[in-house]
XYZ file of C-alpha atoms in Angstrom:
681
model
C 40.490 -183.845 73.552
C 43.463 -184.550 71.436
C 46.069 -187.154 70.831
C 48.907 -187.022 73.189
C 52.317 -185.899 71.622
C 54.398 -188.785 70.288
C 57.334 -188.168 72.598
C 55.073 -188.631 75.608
C 53.375 -191.695 74.351
C 56.119 -193.812 72.834
C 58.590 -194.412 75.746
C 59.385 -198.260 75.298
C 59.406 -198.572 79.078
C 55.922 -197.424 79.642
C 53.655 -199.515 82.002
C 50.082 -199.329 82.588
C 49.379 -197.182 85.511
C 46.938 -198.447 88.302
C 44.072 -196.155 88.851
C 44.027 -196.233 92.479
C 46.574 -196.746 95.257
C 45.849 -199.953 97.057
C 47.059 -202.137 99.990
C 50.206 -204.150 99.326
C 48.123 -207.359 99.807
C 46.407 -208.128 97.581
C 48.798 -206.969 94.835
C 47.656 -203.441 93.949
C 49.047 -203.793 90.450
C 46.724 -206.467 89.476
C 43.653 -206.352 91.892
C 41.266 -203.346 91.686
C 38.891 -202.119 94.237
C 36.365 -200.302 92.153
C 33.910 -202.224 90.100
C 34.084 -201.501 86.389
C 30.903 -199.608 85.189
C 28.397 -201.787 83.389
C 28.086 -201.533 79.534
C 24.983 -199.562 78.447
C 21.996 -201.647 77.374
C 21.322 -199.508 74.219
C 24.811 -199.536 72.561
C 25.180 -201.521 69.416
C 27.866 -204.307 69.275
C 29.942 -205.701 66.379
C 31.690 -209.066 66.076
C 29.438 -210.874 68.633
C 25.896 -212.295 68.243
C 24.589 -210.731 71.473
C 25.705 -207.792 73.840
C 28.400 -208.749 76.337
C 28.135 -207.999 80.035
C 30.772 -207.585 82.640
C 29.116 -210.323 84.842
C 29.325 -212.622 81.663
C 32.906 -211.886 81.365
C 33.853 -212.621 84.980
C 37.093 -214.579 85.074
C 38.486 -212.824 82.001
C 41.135 -210.100 81.834
C 39.470 -207.493 79.855
C 41.423 -204.952 77.843
C 39.388 -201.913 76.703
C 40.595 -200.066 73.642
C 38.953 -196.622 73.323
C 39.570 -195.595 69.739
C 38.069 -193.799 66.572
C 38.675 -195.058 63.341
C 40.308 -192.113 61.479
C 42.838 -191.799 64.237
C 46.402 -192.788 62.952
C 47.539 -193.404 66.538
C 44.609 -195.838 67.033
C 45.448 -197.462 63.743
C 49.008 -197.836 64.990
C 47.706 -199.955 67.843
C 45.883 -202.628 65.835
C 49.043 -204.742 65.306
C 49.739 -204.486 69.052
C 46.110 -205.727 69.774
C 46.528 -208.515 67.389
C 49.700 -209.628 69.295
C 47.780 -209.457 72.631
C 45.166 -211.638 71.151
C 47.621 -214.162 69.801
C 49.631 -214.197 73.061
C 46.765 -214.534 75.400
C 43.874 -216.211 73.345
C 42.265 -217.658 76.450
C 42.899 -215.419 79.358
C 42.173 -211.964 77.657
C 39.154 -210.398 75.926
C 39.850 -207.267 73.972
C 36.863 -204.904 73.703
C 37.043 -202.050 71.243
C 35.062 -199.055 72.447
C 34.641 -196.942 69.400
C 34.008 -193.423 70.641
C 33.730 -191.462 67.304
C 35.504 -188.068 66.656
C 33.679 -187.547 63.405
C 29.907 -187.731 62.948
C 30.488 -190.153 59.939
C 32.529 -192.501 62.269
C 29.593 -192.714 64.745
C 27.339 -194.604 62.017
C 27.292 -198.334 62.843
C 27.229 -199.357 59.170
C 30.418 -197.291 58.657
C 32.053 -198.792 61.663
C 31.025 -202.222 60.391
C 32.969 -201.469 57.220
C 35.991 -200.444 59.170
C 35.841 -203.567 61.439
C 36.087 -205.469 58.208
C 38.783 -203.219 56.654
C 40.917 -203.483 59.656
C 40.274 -207.296 60.140
C 39.301 -206.753 63.836
C 38.828 -210.118 65.641
C 37.418 -208.802 68.932
C 34.074 -207.438 70.028
C 33.531 -203.635 69.148
C 31.009 -201.322 70.944
C 29.680 -198.282 69.041
C 30.018 -195.868 71.833
C 28.961 -192.683 69.707
C 27.329 -190.934 72.595
C 30.633 -191.337 74.699
C 28.783 -193.168 77.615
C 31.282 -195.826 78.082
C 34.229 -193.400 77.431
C 32.970 -191.097 80.199
C 32.266 -193.924 82.717
C 35.765 -195.255 82.445
C 37.297 -191.803 82.452
C 39.071 -191.970 79.023
C 40.542 -188.700 77.881
C 42.436 -189.376 74.498
C 42.534 -191.517 71.544
C 43.693 -194.235 71.934
C 43.127 -194.975 75.688
C 43.391 -198.487 77.241
C 41.698 -199.734 80.326
C 42.174 -203.012 82.053
C 39.601 -204.787 84.106
C 40.739 -207.625 86.282
C 39.097 -211.125 86.490
C 36.954 -209.976 89.329
C 35.338 -207.227 87.311
C 37.243 -204.302 88.987
C 39.093 -201.585 87.061
C 42.884 -201.841 87.593
C 44.598 -199.669 85.006
C 44.068 -196.808 82.566
C 46.633 -195.528 80.218
C 46.331 -193.141 77.164
C 48.593 -193.225 74.102
C 50.351 -195.734 71.992
C 51.326 -198.469 74.417
C 54.113 -200.976 73.115
C 53.210 -204.630 73.084
C 56.144 -205.258 75.507
C 54.442 -203.169 78.240
C 51.095 -205.247 77.753
C 52.935 -208.416 77.775
C 54.755 -207.893 80.974
C 51.554 -206.506 82.825
C 49.115 -209.121 81.527
C 51.674 -211.983 82.188
C 52.174 -210.679 85.704
C 48.326 -210.630 86.268
C 48.015 -214.132 84.995
C 50.681 -215.489 87.026
C 49.275 -213.664 90.158
C 45.833 -215.022 89.825
C 47.002 -218.515 89.055
C 49.260 -218.526 92.191
C 46.122 -218.023 94.224
C 44.967 -221.570 93.398
C 41.309 -220.495 93.097
C 40.828 -220.993 89.373
C 39.825 -217.310 89.124
C 40.975 -217.008 85.477
C 38.277 -218.432 83.013
C 39.995 -219.840 79.986
C 36.828 -220.926 77.993
C 37.181 -219.240 74.515
C 34.854 -216.520 73.760
C 32.365 -217.174 70.931
C 32.533 -214.499 68.195
C 30.599 -213.652 65.195
C 33.114 -211.770 62.975
C 31.903 -209.165 60.599
C 34.417 -210.135 57.972
C 33.171 -213.677 57.731
C 30.559 -212.844 55.045
C 33.139 -211.045 52.852
C 31.661 -211.456 49.293
C 35.126 -211.476 47.623
C 34.901 -208.457 45.356
C 37.652 -208.015 42.817
C 39.050 -205.066 44.901
C 39.026 -204.874 48.683
C 38.899 -201.409 50.161
C 41.074 -199.688 47.451
C 42.654 -196.740 48.966
C 44.249 -194.763 46.084
C 44.238 -194.750 42.245
C 46.760 -193.377 39.732
C 46.007 -192.764 36.037
C 48.861 -192.911 33.425
C 47.731 -191.530 30.063
C 51.166 -191.916 28.525
C 51.340 -195.546 29.241
C 47.526 -196.009 28.965
C 47.521 -197.709 32.467
C 45.468 -197.406 35.603
C 47.229 -198.276 38.907
C 45.020 -199.190 41.667
C 46.039 -199.663 45.386
C 44.001 -202.851 46.169
C 44.768 -201.960 49.764
C 43.063 -204.822 51.733
C 44.387 -207.429 49.173
C 47.802 -206.034 49.780
C 48.761 -205.426 46.008
C 48.783 -203.124 43.237
C 46.470 -203.821 40.259
C 47.544 -202.607 36.756
C 44.676 -202.048 34.299
C 44.380 -200.811 30.800
C 43.122 -197.249 31.095
C 40.713 -197.638 28.127
C 39.299 -201.084 28.453
C 40.030 -201.848 32.108
C 41.399 -205.175 31.213
C 43.611 -206.299 34.087
C 47.294 -206.152 32.757
C 49.264 -207.179 35.715
C 48.942 -207.664 39.481
C 51.936 -206.560 41.581
C 52.054 -208.633 44.816
C 50.876 -212.125 45.739
C 47.942 -210.779 47.798
C 49.376 -211.824 51.065
C 50.335 -209.395 53.843
C 54.158 -208.883 54.204
C 57.280 -206.933 53.416
C 59.033 -208.877 50.496
C 60.921 -207.574 47.588
C 61.163 -209.389 44.247
C 59.158 -210.355 41.308
C 55.637 -209.262 40.904
C 54.191 -212.785 41.895
C 56.462 -212.897 44.994
C 56.347 -209.286 46.316
C 54.328 -208.449 49.320
C 52.859 -205.235 50.640
C 50.848 -204.291 53.772
C 47.845 -202.101 52.856
C 49.522 -199.932 50.187
C 47.967 -196.535 49.531
C 49.281 -193.651 47.501
C 51.358 -194.006 44.276
C 53.304 -191.825 41.950
C 55.190 -192.217 38.630
C 58.554 -190.899 37.835
C 60.924 -191.784 34.928
C 59.537 -195.288 34.512
C 59.307 -196.047 38.099
C 56.134 -196.491 40.299
C 56.649 -195.252 43.841
C 54.166 -196.705 46.480
C 53.377 -195.707 50.060
C 53.384 -199.103 51.733
C 51.452 -197.794 54.652
C 51.377 -200.583 57.224
C 54.925 -201.665 56.346
C 56.043 -198.028 57.123
C 57.994 -198.295 53.987
C 58.298 -196.673 50.478
C 58.494 -199.221 47.647
C 59.487 -198.661 44.065
C 58.269 -200.849 41.226
C 60.417 -201.184 38.214
C 57.689 -201.557 35.554
C 59.997 -202.784 32.795
C 61.807 -205.459 34.793
C 58.574 -206.251 36.788
C 60.313 -206.143 40.091
C 59.687 -204.571 43.591
C 62.236 -203.274 45.964
C 62.195 -201.054 49.165
C 63.859 -197.662 48.961
C 62.825 -196.010 52.324
C 61.925 -197.532 55.755
C 63.271 -200.538 57.506
C 59.803 -202.109 58.135
C 59.677 -200.772 61.751
C 57.243 -198.118 62.672
C 59.008 -194.895 63.966
C 58.619 -193.821 67.602
C 60.091 -190.569 67.773
C 60.099 -187.233 65.880
C 62.956 -186.444 63.367
C 64.653 -183.126 63.890
C 63.269 -180.843 61.221
C 65.509 -180.589 58.149
C 68.136 -183.006 59.217
C 68.832 -185.491 56.499
C 69.365 -189.199 57.063
C 71.894 -190.429 54.459
C 70.404 -193.811 53.840
C 66.493 -193.694 53.745
C 66.452 -197.563 54.095
C 67.726 -197.415 57.589
C 65.166 -194.795 58.851
C 61.966 -195.932 60.619
C 58.989 -194.318 58.990
C 55.582 -193.920 60.390
C 52.454 -194.612 58.194
C 53.320 -193.010 54.884
C 50.003 -192.497 53.181
C 50.673 -190.762 49.845
C 53.577 -189.953 47.533
C 54.231 -187.292 44.918
C 57.232 -186.839 42.515
C 58.720 -183.418 41.984
C 58.691 -181.714 38.690
C 62.406 -182.375 38.114
C 61.927 -186.023 39.085
C 64.737 -185.825 41.810
C 62.474 -185.550 44.801
C 59.671 -187.675 46.325
C 57.381 -186.008 48.674
C 55.814 -188.276 51.266
C 52.707 -187.552 53.249
C 53.794 -188.985 56.744
C 50.448 -189.390 58.224
C 51.880 -190.987 61.592
C 54.347 -188.184 61.885
C 51.855 -185.310 61.138
C 54.494 -184.148 58.593
C 55.512 -184.122 54.778
C 58.905 -185.688 54.142
C 61.103 -185.407 51.150
C 63.329 -188.083 49.897
C 66.228 -187.333 47.337
C 65.892 -189.986 44.659
C 69.535 -189.319 43.560
C 71.320 -189.608 46.916
C 68.651 -191.806 48.705
C 68.686 -189.378 51.714
C 65.475 -188.501 53.463
C 64.226 -185.766 55.811
C 61.220 -184.069 57.242
C 60.129 -181.161 55.082
C 56.903 -179.622 56.204
C 55.483 -179.545 59.635
C 57.162 -179.574 63.044
C 55.318 -182.859 63.962
C 52.732 -181.332 66.505
C 49.346 -182.383 65.423
C 47.353 -179.150 64.753
C 46.018 -176.845 62.232
C 48.613 -173.998 62.181
C 49.896 -172.337 58.998
C 53.314 -170.647 58.860
C 56.589 -171.495 57.212
C 57.364 -175.004 56.081
C 59.307 -175.735 59.226
C 56.936 -174.378 61.744
C 53.516 -175.211 60.303
C 51.575 -177.936 61.981
C 49.842 -180.644 60.143
C 47.140 -183.275 61.338
C 47.617 -186.584 59.626
C 48.406 -185.560 56.084
C 46.926 -188.406 53.737
C 46.967 -186.970 50.171
C 49.261 -184.919 47.943
C 49.143 -183.216 44.596
C 51.892 -180.959 43.168
C 51.272 -178.310 40.500
C 53.059 -174.970 39.718
C 55.287 -175.214 42.814
C 52.319 -175.556 45.153
C 51.988 -178.886 47.113
C 48.354 -179.382 47.949
C 47.795 -181.595 51.100
C 44.710 -183.294 52.156
C 45.121 -182.758 55.919
C 42.569 -185.352 57.037
C 42.385 -184.813 60.930
C 42.166 -180.999 60.657
C 39.603 -181.488 57.907
C 41.452 -179.013 55.567
C 43.201 -178.827 52.278
C 46.624 -177.047 52.739
C 48.751 -175.440 50.132
C 52.572 -175.466 50.665
C 54.362 -172.883 48.549
C 57.698 -174.657 48.004
C 59.397 -171.746 46.677
C 57.837 -169.182 49.119
C 58.476 -171.230 52.183
C 54.886 -170.957 53.443
C 51.919 -173.033 54.172
C 48.300 -171.952 54.018
C 44.897 -173.461 54.232
C 42.718 -173.076 51.164
C 39.528 -175.180 52.017
C 37.897 -176.287 55.343
C 38.194 -174.802 58.916
C 40.225 -171.648 59.243
C 40.716 -172.181 62.991
C 43.259 -174.296 64.835
C 40.609 -176.715 65.843
C 40.696 -180.302 65.076
C 37.018 -180.558 65.850
C 35.777 -177.976 63.541
C 34.495 -179.997 60.632
C 31.279 -180.259 58.612
C 29.755 -180.355 55.168
C 29.251 -176.769 53.925
C 30.025 -175.377 50.394
C 31.294 -171.922 49.812
C 34.390 -169.583 50.437
C 37.339 -170.531 52.678
C 36.402 -169.648 56.242
C 32.776 -170.645 55.461
C 33.165 -174.091 53.943
C 33.698 -177.220 55.845
C 35.058 -180.767 55.018
C 35.072 -183.927 56.990
C 38.301 -185.950 57.002
C 39.443 -185.603 53.302
C 41.991 -188.189 52.231
C 42.512 -187.402 48.583
C 43.390 -184.328 46.373
C 44.262 -183.882 42.830
C 43.862 -181.460 39.967
C 44.221 -180.463 36.362
C 47.486 -179.697 34.674
C 47.477 -175.933 35.121
C 46.258 -176.132 38.675
C 43.023 -174.147 37.950
C 40.840 -176.888 39.346
C 41.679 -178.857 42.500
C 39.467 -181.749 43.174
C 38.996 -183.191 46.854
C 37.981 -186.564 48.039
C 35.881 -185.370 50.992
C 36.056 -188.904 52.362
C 33.801 -188.759 55.407
C 31.130 -186.749 53.617
C 31.297 -189.297 50.979
C 31.561 -186.288 48.344
C 33.782 -185.172 45.599
C 34.410 -181.423 45.788
C 36.041 -178.774 43.567
C 38.298 -176.005 44.954
C 38.505 -173.084 42.581
C 41.856 -171.245 43.300
C 40.533 -168.237 41.497
C 37.305 -167.765 43.535
C 38.654 -169.645 46.599
C 35.391 -171.456 46.846
C 34.951 -175.077 47.405
C 31.604 -176.768 46.156
C 30.297 -180.200 45.949
C 30.081 -181.568 42.449
C 29.305 -185.240 42.874
C 27.805 -187.165 45.841
C 25.171 -184.656 46.549
C 23.293 -186.512 49.349
C 26.412 -186.534 51.532
C 25.438 -190.056 52.818
C 27.356 -193.117 51.963
C 25.911 -195.191 49.084
C 26.591 -196.744 45.808
C 24.907 -195.463 42.595
C 26.224 -194.448 39.198
C 24.526 -191.955 37.033
C 24.108 -188.209 36.942
C 25.709 -185.815 39.452
C 22.281 -185.424 41.271
C 21.983 -189.141 42.026
C 25.475 -190.555 42.070
C 26.655 -191.872 45.370
C 30.045 -192.777 46.976
C 31.041 -194.475 50.255
C 34.163 -192.920 51.851
C 36.336 -192.361 48.704
C 39.899 -192.455 49.706
C 41.676 -191.156 46.662
C 41.303 -189.666 43.180
C 43.361 -188.788 40.187
C 42.578 -186.445 37.128
C 43.313 -187.141 33.510
C 41.829 -185.576 30.284
C 38.479 -184.340 31.788
C 37.893 -187.566 33.796
C 38.328 -188.186 37.555
C 39.266 -191.779 38.570
C 38.068 -192.319 42.205
C 38.998 -195.049 44.652
C 35.558 -195.632 46.141
C 36.933 -197.322 49.088
C 33.971 -198.734 51.102
C 32.221 -199.750 47.814
C 35.460 -201.828 46.824
C 35.340 -200.241 43.400
C 36.934 -197.678 41.154
C 34.511 -194.970 39.660
C 35.113 -192.922 36.712
C 33.602 -189.251 36.644
C 33.175 -187.747 33.191
C 33.225 -184.005 34.074
C 31.935 -182.812 30.952
C 29.018 -185.135 30.744
C 28.446 -184.985 34.488
C 28.036 -188.700 34.928
C 29.637 -191.429 37.271
C 30.401 -194.926 35.999
C 31.864 -197.969 37.750
C 35.001 -199.770 36.295
C 34.223 -203.393 35.402
C 37.154 -205.611 34.710
C 36.482 -207.726 31.536
C 38.816 -210.427 32.947
C 37.977 -210.416 36.826
C 39.446 -213.925 36.932
C 42.772 -212.314 36.732
C 42.145 -210.918 40.292
C 41.407 -214.295 41.906
C 43.498 -215.044 45.044
C 44.151 -218.659 46.132
C 41.218 -220.027 44.018
C 38.651 -218.025 46.013
C 35.918 -216.310 44.095
C 35.744 -212.673 42.979
C 32.621 -210.845 42.673
C 31.546 -208.314 39.984
C 29.017 -205.662 40.343
C 25.990 -205.737 38.050
C 22.262 -204.822 37.992
C 20.580 -201.529 37.425
C 20.978 -200.004 40.770
C 24.644 -199.107 40.051
C 23.366 -196.989 37.178
C 20.916 -195.132 39.486
C 17.965 -196.601 37.483
C 14.715 -197.620 39.262
C 12.585 -200.239 37.690
C 8.964 -198.970 37.554
C 6.648 -201.818 37.905
C 3.145 -202.082 36.617
C 0.538 -201.342 39.390
C -1.012 -204.143 41.326
C -4.321 -204.432 43.306
C -4.326 -206.701 46.375
C -6.887 -207.686 48.950
C -7.267 -206.538 52.422
C -5.665 -208.744 55.095
C -2.443 -210.564 55.822
C -0.550 -211.711 52.764
C 2.995 -211.584 51.343
C 5.200 -210.045 48.737
C 6.794 -212.763 46.531
C 9.722 -212.085 44.283
C 10.614 -214.650 41.792
C 14.194 -214.551 40.329
C 15.319 -215.918 37.022
C 19.044 -216.517 37.078
C 21.477 -216.767 33.940
C 21.708 -220.277 32.796
C 24.337 -222.183 34.769
C 24.205 -219.890 37.752
C 23.147 -220.225 41.407
C 22.650 -218.158 44.373
C 25.758 -217.895 46.532
C 24.472 -218.880 50.005
C 28.023 -218.295 51.546
C 27.352 -214.560 51.911
C 24.433 -212.391 52.562
C 21.963 -211.511 49.845
C 19.070 -209.306 51.009
C 15.857 -208.064 49.918
C 14.546 -204.799 51.618
C 11.079 -203.429 51.285
C 9.487 -200.226 52.341
C 6.126 -198.505 51.771
C 5.184 -194.762 51.736
C 1.721 -195.388 53.446
C -0.133 -197.522 56.029
C -2.012 -199.370 53.141
C 1.070 -201.802 52.892
C 3.111 -202.593 55.969
C 5.980 -205.132 56.441
C 6.475 -206.684 59.862
C 10.088 -207.406 58.803
C 11.583 -204.887 56.335
C 14.400 -207.186 55.108
C 14.748 -210.830 54.380
C 17.698 -212.958 53.406
C 17.802 -214.302 49.832
C 18.687 -217.922 49.692
C 16.629 -219.288 46.842
C 15.175 -217.884 43.611
C 11.799 -217.328 45.206
C 11.672 -214.941 48.083
C 8.475 -214.325 50.335
C 8.258 -211.441 52.530
C 5.236 -211.180 54.933
C 3.116 -208.135 54.477
C -0.254 -206.604 55.809
C -2.604 -204.716 53.535
C -5.170 -202.146 54.599
C -7.540 -200.331 52.123
C -5.832 -197.493 50.400
C -2.872 -196.847 48.102
C 0.912 -197.029 48.601
C 4.087 -197.112 46.577
C 6.356 -200.104 47.592
C 10.020 -199.682 47.074
C 12.331 -202.588 46.842
C 16.017 -203.002 47.067
C 17.737 -206.207 46.018
C 21.314 -207.303 46.623
C 21.827 -210.851 45.217
C 25.150 -212.692 45.016
C 25.184 -215.496 42.471
C 27.956 -217.679 41.051
C 28.556 -220.135 38.197
C 27.332 -223.628 39.161
C 30.398 -225.473 37.946
C 33.173 -222.652 38.193
C 32.868 -220.511 41.292
C 35.868 -218.289 40.826
C 33.768 -215.578 39.364
C 30.718 -214.399 41.243
C 28.474 -211.555 40.540
C 26.309 -208.940 42.454
C 22.793 -208.067 41.286
C 21.833 -204.870 42.599
C 18.295 -203.791 41.633
C 15.621 -201.292 42.808
C 12.022 -201.305 42.197
C 8.924 -198.998 42.651
C 5.622 -200.594 42.604
C 2.293 -198.821 42.835
C -0.258 -200.910 44.927
C -4.023 -200.441 45.513
C -5.475 -202.439 48.304
C -9.240 -203.188 48.019
C -11.722 -205.930 48.869
C -11.560 -207.541 45.423
C -7.803 -207.640 44.897
C -5.448 -210.682 44.764
C -4.068 -212.329 47.696
C -0.691 -210.634 47.617
C 2.005 -208.970 45.533
C 3.842 -211.033 42.895
C 6.961 -209.589 41.114
C 9.101 -211.337 38.485
C 12.783 -210.293 37.876
C 15.245 -211.750 35.228
C 18.860 -211.222 36.117
C 21.204 -210.851 33.074
C 24.956 -210.979 33.016
C 26.851 -207.650 32.683
C 27.855 -207.421 28.993
C 31.596 -207.539 29.681
C 31.321 -210.661 31.782
C 29.265 -212.511 29.107
C 32.047 -211.557 26.600
C 35.056 -212.104 28.912
C 34.376 -215.542 30.244
């Protein structure tokens, strides 16, 4: 299964194709004869309180979106789906059927993060076993199915379908059923439970890329889901400036009035900051001295056709681009290389003449290495230029490519050696042996002797050595998404999307953890950037949340052993908050408990934290156990709620259960403010 070629998908006049030929009456365009297959009972749902059924949706027009979250073509359809929901809020129910390409995408918790990141406002099924996919006959990402108000399949279409086609088709269906006079369309609003409703308001929101500037002592952060660029001091991490007002849009102007739409990669050249403004399908430039933003490429419209290779467009501002994901400035400062993820190409812009053209890749999505013009890329998402080699994080082929700009050739240096977009994994070693999983970022040191990879879906940072041609994991050893600072053997990341190298340190955009991490390569440690003035990142008087607690440092609090009595009881955790602070009940604080033996068991392993005293029921049987606790608590100032904090703590408690023990487990924990917060506020 592969995504359909763009030229086949993007014909504006496309219409959804009825699945079966039917009689002229009833209208075969809108009335199906084959009942839609029922949704499986064992799939997990997001954005709803309870699983939906086709019987329960009778009277609704159902649009099924078969997608996988790393697929750029699927991402392109999100604005179209939003338009459908806005245009037909009562008649249509969109259901996202997430049939994962990558193993990482099939995890429900990862999918939940994506539902929040993409701000999806419709029910989503985790169809990781492809049960729903097969039952409806989907065969590509994306594929759209339509179920009529009577519960029958009426249409199935693969590819990127324009909104105009949906609008014509759905409007015709609504008009047809309304004309019957039988009230067949149910216009009762569907009740949702949106995953994004409990957003804790972290200072950053799904940061995609990061850029370190040692000469200017600045750290530039693509705060992607806040639609802005954050500029911080490279030494103290004090917020110096915020570029963009935090609202989604395409607006040039002063820092406080400019708008972006999920910006990603950045590059510096001659005092200018170039930004890949991904969802605006544009390249923006920031005049760091004048503190202004302007658009230099793209007209804000997503391109729908391939550009002839090597043909230069004289005015880059008039050219429809397609999901630019990263940028890199040439050594002479005259060219800007653009990872055009949606075109499966790398483009080059002449910064002197403002012309632009495709530069690497013929536009076919594949893993094929040849000349610059005939090679085939698959969703390039990260760039790094050194010694005439342009390294490319080619995400959908799970490879790192190296384009020799002087030698007119492209080769793969890490990841699968095969032309197989499904050959991925998590294996260290030499090229042809090692495997990556959807890498989004690549960087390196000044002489190109060390190339660092954000192996995104493996939640790892890896090192490619051009001399030995080996790729090995250096941080994120578990390979599972998590959040923990500390030494290399305990540090954990969650889908890091970008990274940059300066003076022995790696700065990592740890996307799903909403933070920037700093790796000290010599010390072999990972730390989290904490802004001493987080109030500078507040948007519209809402609160921002700062990470604190010992769990981020990878420490586990070893508690003194306790002896408890046999029988039913409880574990009671008593919290002492800093003076003037309270639990934030507007978001989800949680205490989770596990035990390594049957001596202590918990009927419910997790409980919401809504007060400073938390009671978790437990059962005790004679024997010994180690109880492990993980605590995530959101707390805010009582008077000023613009700055909130997260306490993340982990505990290990040895427990002996005997006849003469106490009635239950009692634990006290004092929360202290992070040092920089107590000084900065």
